[in-house]
PDB file of C-alpha atoms in Angstrom:
ATOM      1  CA  MET A  15     -18.037  27.525  13.497  1.00 53.00           C
ATOM      2  CA  SER A  16     -19.116  25.867  16.697  1.00 68.00           C
ATOM      3  CA  GLN A  17     -16.686  25.871  19.627  1.00 74.00           C
ATOM      4  CA  ARG A  18     -17.638  22.235  20.185  1.00 76.00           C
ATOM      5  CA  LEU A  19     -16.377  21.344  16.697  1.00 76.00           C
ATOM      6  CA  LEU A  20     -12.971  22.742  17.656  1.00 81.00           C
ATOM      7  CA  THR A  21     -12.782  20.931  20.997  1.00 83.00           C
ATOM      8  CA  GLN A  22     -14.648  17.635  20.582  1.00 83.00           C
ATOM      9  CA  ALA A  23     -12.067  14.831  20.775  1.00 83.00           C
ATOM     10  CA  ASN A  24     -14.080  12.331  18.727  1.00 84.00           C
ATOM     11  CA  GLY A  25     -15.562  14.830  16.268  1.00 85.00           C
ATOM     12  CA  LYS A  26     -15.095  15.242  12.531  1.00 88.00           C
ATOM     13  CA  LEU A  27     -11.931  17.331  12.838  1.00 89.00           C
ATOM     14  CA  GLY A  28     -10.292  14.615  14.905  1.00 89.00           C
ATOM     15  CA  LYS A  29     -11.104  11.940  12.345  1.00 90.00           C
ATOM     16  CA  ALA A  30     -10.374  13.768   9.089  1.00 90.00           C
ATOM     17  CA  ASP A  31      -6.944  13.902   7.481  1.00 93.00           C
ATOM     18  CA  LEU A  32      -6.637  17.647   8.020  1.00 93.00           C
ATOM     19  CA  VAL A  33      -3.288  18.064   6.340  1.00 95.00           C
ATOM     20  CA  ASN A  34      -4.612  16.568   3.108  1.00 95.00           C
ATOM     21  CA  VAL A  35      -7.835  18.570   3.339  1.00 94.00           C
ATOM     22  CA  LEU A  36      -5.961  21.814   3.964  1.00 95.00           C
ATOM     23  CA  ARG A  37      -3.394  21.100   1.226  1.00 95.00           C
ATOM     24  CA  LYS A  38      -6.078  21.409  -1.416  1.00 95.00           C
ATOM     25  CA  PRO A  39      -5.925  24.729  -3.269  1.00 95.00           C
ATOM     26  CA  GLU A  40      -9.650  25.330  -2.734  1.00 96.00           C
ATOM     27  CA  ALA A  41      -9.149  25.228   1.054  1.00 94.00           C
ATOM     28  CA  TRP A  42      -7.080  28.410   0.735  1.00 96.00           C
ATOM     29  CA  ASP A  43      -8.802  29.966  -2.260  1.00 95.00           C
ATOM     30  CA  LYS A  44     -12.221  29.957  -0.545  1.00 95.00           C
ATOM     31  CA  LEU A  45     -10.938  32.212   2.231  1.00 95.00           C
ATOM     32  CA  PRO A  46     -11.443  35.947   1.761  1.00 95.00           C
ATOM     33  CA  VAL A  47      -8.193  37.847   1.153  1.00 93.00           C
ATOM     34  CA  GLU A  48      -8.573  39.526   4.571  1.00 94.00           C
ATOM     35  CA  LYS A  49      -8.604  36.098   6.286  1.00 95.00           C
ATOM     36  CA  GLN A  50      -5.603  34.950   4.260  1.00 95.00           C
ATOM     37  CA  GLN A  51      -3.675  38.052   5.301  1.00 93.00           C
ATOM     38  CA  ALA A  52      -4.742  37.623   8.937  1.00 95.00           C
ATOM     39  CA  LEU A  53      -3.468  34.040   8.922  1.00 94.00           C
ATOM     40  CA  TYR A  54      -0.147  35.068   7.402  1.00 93.00           C
ATOM     41  CA  ALA A  55       0.128  37.830  10.023  1.00 93.00           C
ATOM     42  CA  MET A  56       0.139  35.122  12.719  1.00 94.00           C
ATOM     43  CA  LEU A  57       3.189  33.414  11.210  1.00 92.00           C
ATOM     44  CA  PRO A  58       6.791  34.318  12.034  1.00 91.00           C
ATOM     45  CA  PRO A  59       8.988  35.773   9.303  1.00 89.00           C
ATOM     46  CA  ALA A  60       9.478  33.350   6.445  1.00 85.00           C
ATOM     47  CA  PRO A  61      12.322  30.856   6.759  1.00 79.00           C
ATOM     48  CA  GLY A  62      15.396  32.347   5.154  1.00 79.00           C
ATOM     49  CA  GLY A  63      13.822  35.803   5.253  1.00 80.00           C
ATOM     50  CA  GLU A  64      12.287  35.368   1.814  1.00 81.00           C
ATOM     51  CA  ALA A  65       9.327  37.485   0.760  1.00 86.00           C
ATOM     52  CA  ILE A  66       6.088  35.521   0.680  1.00 85.00           C
ATOM     53  CA  ASP A  67       3.065  36.298  -1.461  1.00 88.00           C
ATOM     54  CA  THR A  68       0.215  36.268   1.083  1.00 88.00           C
ATOM     55  CA  THR A  69      -2.268  35.207  -1.564  1.00 88.00           C
ATOM     56  CA  LYS A  70      -0.261  31.999  -2.132  1.00 92.00           C
ATOM     57  CA  HIS A  71      -1.370  28.891  -0.219  1.00 95.00           C
ATOM     58  CA  PRO A  72       1.025  28.616   2.778  1.00 94.00           C
ATOM     59  CA  LEU A  73       1.314  24.842   2.363  1.00 95.00           C
ATOM     60  CA  THR A  74       2.988  25.512  -1.000  1.00 93.00           C
ATOM     61  CA  THR A  75       5.590  27.856   0.504  1.00 92.00           C
ATOM     62  CA  SER A  76       8.670  27.413   2.679  1.00 90.00           C
ATOM     63  CA  TYR A  77       6.291  27.329   5.668  1.00 93.00           C
ATOM     64  CA  LYS A  78       5.073  23.846   4.680  1.00 94.00           C
ATOM     65  CA  PRO A  79       7.612  21.823   6.740  1.00 94.00           C
ATOM     66  CA  TYR A  80       6.579  23.803   9.817  1.00 93.00           C
ATOM     67  CA  LEU A  81       2.840  24.030   9.256  1.00 95.00           C
ATOM     68  CA  GLU A  82       2.120  20.381   8.486  1.00 96.00           C
ATOM     69  CA  PRO A  83       3.606  19.048  11.763  1.00 97.00           C
ATOM     70  CA  ALA A  84       1.849  21.848  13.670  1.00 96.00           C
ATOM     71  CA  ILE A  85      -1.482  20.874  12.087  1.00 96.00           C
ATOM     72  CA  ARG A  86      -0.877  17.222  12.976  1.00 96.00           C
ATOM     73  CA  GLN A  87       0.057  18.162  16.551  1.00 97.00           C
ATOM     74  CA  TRP A  88      -3.072  20.307  16.908  1.00 95.00           C
ATOM     75  CA  GLN A  89      -5.173  17.413  15.638  1.00 95.00           C
ATOM     76  CA  GLN A  90      -3.494  14.982  18.051  1.00 95.00           C
ATOM     77  CA  ASP A  91      -4.115  17.420  20.918  1.00 95.00           C
ATOM     78  CA  LEU A  92      -7.756  17.555  19.825  1.00 94.00           C
ATOM     79  CA  ARG A  93      -7.999  13.738  19.815  1.00 94.00           C
ATOM     80  CA  ASP A  94      -6.306  13.573  23.227  1.00 94.00           C
ATOM     81  CA  GLY A  95      -8.888  15.957  24.680  1.00 92.00           C
ATOM     82  CA  LYS A  96      -6.360  18.715  25.330  1.00 94.00           C
ATOM     83  CA  LEU A  97      -8.554  21.374  23.741  1.00 91.00           C
ATOM     84  CA  THR A  98     -11.532  20.896  26.058  1.00 91.00           C
ATOM     85  CA  LYS A  99     -12.269  23.566  28.645  1.00 91.00           C
ATOM     86  CA  THR A 100     -11.783  21.075  31.494  1.00 93.00           C
ATOM     87  CA  TRP A 101      -8.344  20.005  30.303  1.00 93.00           C
ATOM     88  CA  GLN A 102      -7.304  23.612  29.627  1.00 93.00           C
ATOM     89  CA  ASP A 103      -8.469  24.695  33.103  1.00 95.00           C
ATOM     90  CA  ARG A 104      -6.550  21.848  34.753  1.00 94.00           C
ATOM     91  CA  ALA A 105      -3.441  22.689  32.753  1.00 95.00           C
ATOM     92  CA  LYS A 106      -3.630  26.356  33.811  1.00 95.00           C
ATOM     93  CA  GLU A 107      -4.095  25.303  37.434  1.00 95.00           C
ATOM     94  CA  ALA A 108      -1.115  22.934  37.288  1.00 92.00           C
ATOM     95  CA  SER A 109       0.997  25.643  35.674  1.00 93.00           C
ATOM     96  CA  ALA A 110       0.076  28.095  38.428  1.00 94.00           C
ATOM     97  CA  GLU A 111       0.877  25.490  41.095  1.00 92.00           C
ATOM     98  CA  ARG A 112       4.234  24.817  39.476  1.00 89.00           C
ATOM     99  CA  ALA A 113       5.001  28.542  39.310  1.00 92.00           C
ATOM    100  CA  ALA A 114       4.056  28.873  42.994  1.00 92.00           C
ATOM    101  CA  GLY A 115       6.596  26.164  43.868  1.00 89.00           C
ATOM    102  CA  LYS A 116       4.136  23.479  44.925  1.00 90.00           C
ATOM    103  CA  PHE A 117       6.293  20.705  43.448  1.00 85.00           C
ATOM    104  CA  GLU A 118       9.726  21.983  44.520  1.00 89.00           C
ATOM    105  CA  ASP A 119      10.019  19.660  47.526  1.00 88.00           C
ATOM    106  CA  TRP A 120       9.201  16.634  45.393  1.00 85.00           C
ATOM    107  CA  LYS A 121      11.566  17.766  42.653  1.00 83.00           C
ATOM    108  CA  GLU A 122      14.394  18.329  45.140  1.00 85.00           C
ATOM    109  CA  LYS A 123      13.835  14.957  46.783  1.00 85.00           C
ATOM    110  CA  HIS A 124      13.848  13.065  43.478  1.00 82.00           C
ATOM    111  CA  SER A 125      16.385  15.007  41.431  1.00 86.00           C
ATOM    112  CA  GLU A 126      19.769  13.572  40.508  1.00 84.00           C
ATOM    113  CA  GLN A 127      22.968  15.339  39.521  1.00 80.00           C
ATOM    114  CA  PHE A 128      23.469  12.657  36.888  1.00 80.00           C
ATOM    115  CA  TRP A 129      21.187   9.981  35.473  1.00 80.00           C
ATOM    116  CA  GLY A 130      21.146   6.836  37.597  1.00 78.00           C
ATOM    117  CA  GLN A 131      22.841   8.441  40.595  1.00 75.00           C
ATOM    118  CA  LYS A 132      20.193   7.304  43.052  1.00 75.00           C
ATOM    119  CA  ALA A 133      20.159   3.806  41.599  1.00 77.00           C
ATOM    120  CA  VAL A 134      23.881   3.517  42.402  1.00 64.00           C
ATOM    121  CA  VAL A 135      23.345   4.884  45.910  1.00 55.00           C
ATOM    122  CA  HIS A 136      20.458   2.515  46.532  1.00 57.00           C
ATOM    123  CA  ALA A 137      22.423  -0.462  45.221  1.00 53.00           C
ATOM    124  CA  SER A 138      25.374   0.236  47.534  1.00 55.00           C
ATOM    125  CA  THR A 139      23.135   0.527  50.613  1.00 57.00           C
ATOM    126  CA  ARG A 140      21.249  -2.739  50.070  1.00 52.00           C
ATOM    127  CA  GLN A 141      21.403  -5.443  52.692  1.00 55.00           C
ATOM    128  CA  GLU A 142      23.435  -8.514  51.776  1.00 52.00           C
ATOM    129  CA  SER A 143      20.201 -10.501  51.383  1.00 48.00           C
ATOM    130  CA  GLU A 144      18.806  -7.912  48.956  1.00 49.00           C
ATOM    131  CA  ARG A 145      21.743  -8.052  46.568  1.00 48.00           C
ATOM    132  CA  PRO A 146      21.353 -10.049  43.384  1.00 49.00           C
ATOM    133  CA  PRO A 147      23.310 -13.309  43.290  1.00 53.00           C
ATOM    134  CA  GLY A 148      26.632 -13.309  41.583  1.00 47.00           C
TER     135      GLY A 148
END
């Protein structure tokens, strides 16, 4: 499978209804057993600790309510361009900058102990002419 297919925002994977495509039994049945087991190995323990038959389609198991939203989120990320190399590189750079404290001064300057705190402070320091009538 081409890397471009997995990262192209306006490609076929972005336009298809992936959840419905992947829900079909043949989508799972066409995978070799080794691939099915590898995919199950990536999942956390089953909800409720139940034993899962790894040959059973995961969208027919207790994983379904977790997998379907994850598939939709992946597809939305694809459409939004978040899977491109450029976006990924920028995200890694921003994460490194954040970890290095680049935004701490801004965060400290703009943070509030409670929501709206600075709005109250600003309102009380307004000039008489700046205050709303009333």
